[in-house]
PDB file of C-alpha atoms and ligand atoms in Angstrom:
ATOM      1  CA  UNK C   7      72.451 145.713 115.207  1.00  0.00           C
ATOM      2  CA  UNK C   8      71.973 147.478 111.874  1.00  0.00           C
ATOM      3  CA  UNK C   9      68.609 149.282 113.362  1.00  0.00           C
ATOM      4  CA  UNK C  10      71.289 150.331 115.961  1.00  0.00           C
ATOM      5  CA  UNK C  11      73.385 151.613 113.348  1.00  0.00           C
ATOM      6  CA  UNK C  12      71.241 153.314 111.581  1.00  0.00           C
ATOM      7  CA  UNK C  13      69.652 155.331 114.803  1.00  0.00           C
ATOM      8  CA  UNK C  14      73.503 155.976 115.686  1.00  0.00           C
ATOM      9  CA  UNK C  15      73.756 157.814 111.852  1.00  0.00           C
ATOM     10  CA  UNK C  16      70.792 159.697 112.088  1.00  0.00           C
ATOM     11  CA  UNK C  17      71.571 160.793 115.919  1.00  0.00           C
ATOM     12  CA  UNK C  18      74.910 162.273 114.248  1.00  0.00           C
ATOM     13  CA  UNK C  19      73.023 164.111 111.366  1.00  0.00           C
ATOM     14  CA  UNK C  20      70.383 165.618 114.202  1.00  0.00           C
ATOM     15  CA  UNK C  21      73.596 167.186 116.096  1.00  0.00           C
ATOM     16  CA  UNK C  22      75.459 168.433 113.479  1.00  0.00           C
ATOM     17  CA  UNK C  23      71.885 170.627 112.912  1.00  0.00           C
ATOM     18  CA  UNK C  24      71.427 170.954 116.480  1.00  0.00           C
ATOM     19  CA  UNK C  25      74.805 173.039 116.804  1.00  0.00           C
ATOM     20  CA  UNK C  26      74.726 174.397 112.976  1.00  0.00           C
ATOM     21  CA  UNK C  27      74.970 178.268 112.875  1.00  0.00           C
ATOM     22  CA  UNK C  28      73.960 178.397 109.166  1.00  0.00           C
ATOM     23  CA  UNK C  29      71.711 176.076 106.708  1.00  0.00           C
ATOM     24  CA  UNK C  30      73.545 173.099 105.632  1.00  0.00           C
ATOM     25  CA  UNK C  31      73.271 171.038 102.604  1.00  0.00           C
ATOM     26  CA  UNK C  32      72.876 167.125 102.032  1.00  0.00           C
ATOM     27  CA  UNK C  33      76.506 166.959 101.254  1.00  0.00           C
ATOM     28  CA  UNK C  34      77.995 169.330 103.868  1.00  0.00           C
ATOM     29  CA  UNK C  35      75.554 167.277 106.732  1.00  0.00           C
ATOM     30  CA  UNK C  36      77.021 164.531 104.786  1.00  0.00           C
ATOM     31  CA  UNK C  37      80.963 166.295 105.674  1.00  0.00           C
ATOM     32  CA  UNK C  38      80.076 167.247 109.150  1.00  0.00           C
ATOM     33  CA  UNK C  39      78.714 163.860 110.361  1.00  0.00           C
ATOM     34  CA  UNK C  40      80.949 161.957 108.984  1.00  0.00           C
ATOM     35  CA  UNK C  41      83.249 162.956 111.451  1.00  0.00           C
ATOM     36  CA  UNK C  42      80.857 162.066 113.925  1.00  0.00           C
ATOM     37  CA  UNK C  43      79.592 158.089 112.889  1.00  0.00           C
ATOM     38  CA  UNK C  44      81.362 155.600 110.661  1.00  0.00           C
ATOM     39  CA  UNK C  45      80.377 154.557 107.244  1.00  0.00           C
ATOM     40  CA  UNK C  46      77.690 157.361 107.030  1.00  0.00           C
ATOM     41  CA  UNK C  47      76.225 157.351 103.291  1.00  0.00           C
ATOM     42  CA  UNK C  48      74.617 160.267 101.059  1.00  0.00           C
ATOM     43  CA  UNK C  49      71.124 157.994 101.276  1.00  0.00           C
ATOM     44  CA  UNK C  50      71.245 157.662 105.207  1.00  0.00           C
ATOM     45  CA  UNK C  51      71.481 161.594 105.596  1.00  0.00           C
ATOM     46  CA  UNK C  52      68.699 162.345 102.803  1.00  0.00           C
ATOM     47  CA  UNK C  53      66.496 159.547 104.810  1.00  0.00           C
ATOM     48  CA  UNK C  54      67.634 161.534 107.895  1.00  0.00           C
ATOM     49  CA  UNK C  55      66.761 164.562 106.708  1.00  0.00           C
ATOM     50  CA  UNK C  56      63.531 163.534 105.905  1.00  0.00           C
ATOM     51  CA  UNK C  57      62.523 162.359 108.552  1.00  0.00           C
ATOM     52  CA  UNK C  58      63.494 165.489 110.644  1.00  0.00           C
ATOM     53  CA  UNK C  59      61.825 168.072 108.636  1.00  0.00           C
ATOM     54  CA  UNK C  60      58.642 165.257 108.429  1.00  0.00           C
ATOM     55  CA  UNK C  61      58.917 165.391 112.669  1.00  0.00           C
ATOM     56  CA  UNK C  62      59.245 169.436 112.008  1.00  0.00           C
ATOM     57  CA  UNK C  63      61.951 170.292 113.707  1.00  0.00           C
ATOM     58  CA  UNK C  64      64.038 171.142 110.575  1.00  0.00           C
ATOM     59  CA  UNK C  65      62.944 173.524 107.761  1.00  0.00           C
ATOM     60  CA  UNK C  66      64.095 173.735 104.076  1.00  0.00           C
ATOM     61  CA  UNK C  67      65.932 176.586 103.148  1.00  0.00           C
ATOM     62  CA  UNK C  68      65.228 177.022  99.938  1.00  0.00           C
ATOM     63  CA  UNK C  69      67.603 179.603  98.016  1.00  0.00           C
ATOM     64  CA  UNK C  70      66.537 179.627  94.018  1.00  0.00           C
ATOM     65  CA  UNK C  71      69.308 177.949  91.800  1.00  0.00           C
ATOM     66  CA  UNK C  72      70.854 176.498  95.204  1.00  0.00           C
ATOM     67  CA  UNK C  73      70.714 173.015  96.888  1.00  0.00           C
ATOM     68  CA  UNK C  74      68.279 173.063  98.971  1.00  0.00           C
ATOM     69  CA  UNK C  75      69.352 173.553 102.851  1.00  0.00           C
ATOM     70  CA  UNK C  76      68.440 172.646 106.191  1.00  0.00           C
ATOM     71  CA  UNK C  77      68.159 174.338 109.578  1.00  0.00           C
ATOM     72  CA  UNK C  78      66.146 173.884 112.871  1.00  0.00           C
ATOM     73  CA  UNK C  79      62.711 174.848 112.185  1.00  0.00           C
ATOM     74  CA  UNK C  80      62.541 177.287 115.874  1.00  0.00           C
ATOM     75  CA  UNK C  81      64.835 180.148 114.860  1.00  0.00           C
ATOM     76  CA  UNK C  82      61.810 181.941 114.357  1.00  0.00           C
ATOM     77  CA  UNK C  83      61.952 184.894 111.293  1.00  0.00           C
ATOM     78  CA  UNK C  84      65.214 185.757 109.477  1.00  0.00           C
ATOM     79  CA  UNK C  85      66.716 185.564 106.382  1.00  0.00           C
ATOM     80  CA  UNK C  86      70.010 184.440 104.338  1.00  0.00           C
ATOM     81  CA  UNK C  87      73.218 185.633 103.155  1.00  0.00           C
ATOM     82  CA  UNK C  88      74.415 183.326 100.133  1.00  0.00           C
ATOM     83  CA  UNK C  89      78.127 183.590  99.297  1.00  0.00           C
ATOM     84  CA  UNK C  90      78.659 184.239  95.860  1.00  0.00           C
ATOM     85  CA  UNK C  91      82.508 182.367  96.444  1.00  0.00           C
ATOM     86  CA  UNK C  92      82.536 179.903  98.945  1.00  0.00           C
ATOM     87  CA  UNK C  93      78.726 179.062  97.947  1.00  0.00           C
ATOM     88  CA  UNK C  94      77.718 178.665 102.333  1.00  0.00           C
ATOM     89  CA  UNK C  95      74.604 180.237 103.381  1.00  0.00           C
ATOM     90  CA  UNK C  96      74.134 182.314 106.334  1.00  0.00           C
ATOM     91  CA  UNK C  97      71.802 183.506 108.459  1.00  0.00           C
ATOM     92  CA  UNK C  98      70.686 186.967 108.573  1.00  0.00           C
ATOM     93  CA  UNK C  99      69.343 188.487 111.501  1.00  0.00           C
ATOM     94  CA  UNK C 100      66.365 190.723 111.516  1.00  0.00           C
ATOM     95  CA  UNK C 101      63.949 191.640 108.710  1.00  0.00           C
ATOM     96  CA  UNK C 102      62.289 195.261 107.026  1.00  0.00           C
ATOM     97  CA  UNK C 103      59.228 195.713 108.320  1.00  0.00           C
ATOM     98  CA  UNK C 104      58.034 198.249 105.515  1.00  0.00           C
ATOM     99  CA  UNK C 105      58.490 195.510 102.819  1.00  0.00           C
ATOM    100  CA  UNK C 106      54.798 194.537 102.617  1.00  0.00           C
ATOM    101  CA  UNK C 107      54.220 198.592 101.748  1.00  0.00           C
ATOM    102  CA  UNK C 108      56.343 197.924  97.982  1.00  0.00           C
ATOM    103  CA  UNK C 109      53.060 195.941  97.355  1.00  0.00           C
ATOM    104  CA  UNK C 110      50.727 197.505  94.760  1.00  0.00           C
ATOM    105  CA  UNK C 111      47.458 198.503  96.740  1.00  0.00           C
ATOM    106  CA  UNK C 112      45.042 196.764  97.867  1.00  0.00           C
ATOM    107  CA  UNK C 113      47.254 193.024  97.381  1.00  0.00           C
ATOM    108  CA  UNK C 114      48.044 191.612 100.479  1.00  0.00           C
ATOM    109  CA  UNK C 115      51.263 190.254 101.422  1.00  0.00           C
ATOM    110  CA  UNK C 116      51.138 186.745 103.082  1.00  0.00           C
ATOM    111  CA  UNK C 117      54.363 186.125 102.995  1.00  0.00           C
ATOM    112  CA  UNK C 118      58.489 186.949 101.896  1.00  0.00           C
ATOM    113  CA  UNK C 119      61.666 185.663 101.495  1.00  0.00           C
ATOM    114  CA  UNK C 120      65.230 187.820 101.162  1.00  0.00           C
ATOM    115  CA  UNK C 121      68.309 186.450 100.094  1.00  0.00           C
ATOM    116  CA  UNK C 122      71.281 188.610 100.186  1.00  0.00           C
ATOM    117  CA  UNK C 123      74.280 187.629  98.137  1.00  0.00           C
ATOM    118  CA  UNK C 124      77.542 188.694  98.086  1.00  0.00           C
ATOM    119  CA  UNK C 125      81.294 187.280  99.722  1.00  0.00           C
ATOM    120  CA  UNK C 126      80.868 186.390 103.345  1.00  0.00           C
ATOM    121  CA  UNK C 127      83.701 187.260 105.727  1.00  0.00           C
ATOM    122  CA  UNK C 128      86.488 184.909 104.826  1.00  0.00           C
ATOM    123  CA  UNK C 129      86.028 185.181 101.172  1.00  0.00           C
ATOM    124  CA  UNK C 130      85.712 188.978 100.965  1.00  0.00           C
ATOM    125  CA  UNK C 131      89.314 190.303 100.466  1.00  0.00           C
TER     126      UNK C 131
HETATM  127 ZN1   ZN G  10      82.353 182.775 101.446  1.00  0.00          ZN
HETATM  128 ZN1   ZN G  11      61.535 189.035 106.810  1.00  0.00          ZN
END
């Protein structure tokens, strides 16, 4: 019964992600599945969360000075938008492809990560 439980709280965690159109964080997963499964605690959605970036099909989103967020892990390359207001994070479509040439010569870029901040939509006036 309580192993049933349990699978029915982390099935509601893995769709709220499933049909997520930005990163969430422990405590709006927390919001969203709530609505979803009774009695859902902040402990069963980190142990959720866990587990589904452990199985890799979440990622961390990590934005510095920010919770750390959570999205499938097959969206393949883009970036984030961070809301300076409402404090969500988007995604952000697309990348610049020149932004390995702002290295200094002959250092080789492995790897990047852009956040863009700023008021999203509904906060901007
Ligand atoms: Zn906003
Ligand atoms: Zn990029």
């Amino acid at each position: 019964m309580i192993r049933a439980r349990k699978t029915k709280q982390r099935d509601a965690v893995r769709a709220v992600l499933e049909g997520a159109q930005r990163p969430l964080s422990v405590d709006e997963l927390l919001k969203a599945a709530s609505r979803r499964v009774k009695g859902l605690g902040v402990a069963t959605v980190y142990r959720a969360v866990g587990a589904l970036v452990a199985e890799g099909w979440i990622e961390t989103v990590e934005i510095p000075g920010e919770p750390a967020r959570y999205e499938r892990a097959d969206k393949g390359h883009h970036h984030h938008f961070q809301c300076e207001k409402c404090d969500r994070a988007f995604d952000v479509a697309g990348c610049l492809d020149n932004l390995r040439k702002l290295a200094p010569p002959r250092f080789r870029v492995k790897q990047h990560s852009v956040t863009l901040y700023g008021l999203c939509a509904a906060c901007a006036p």
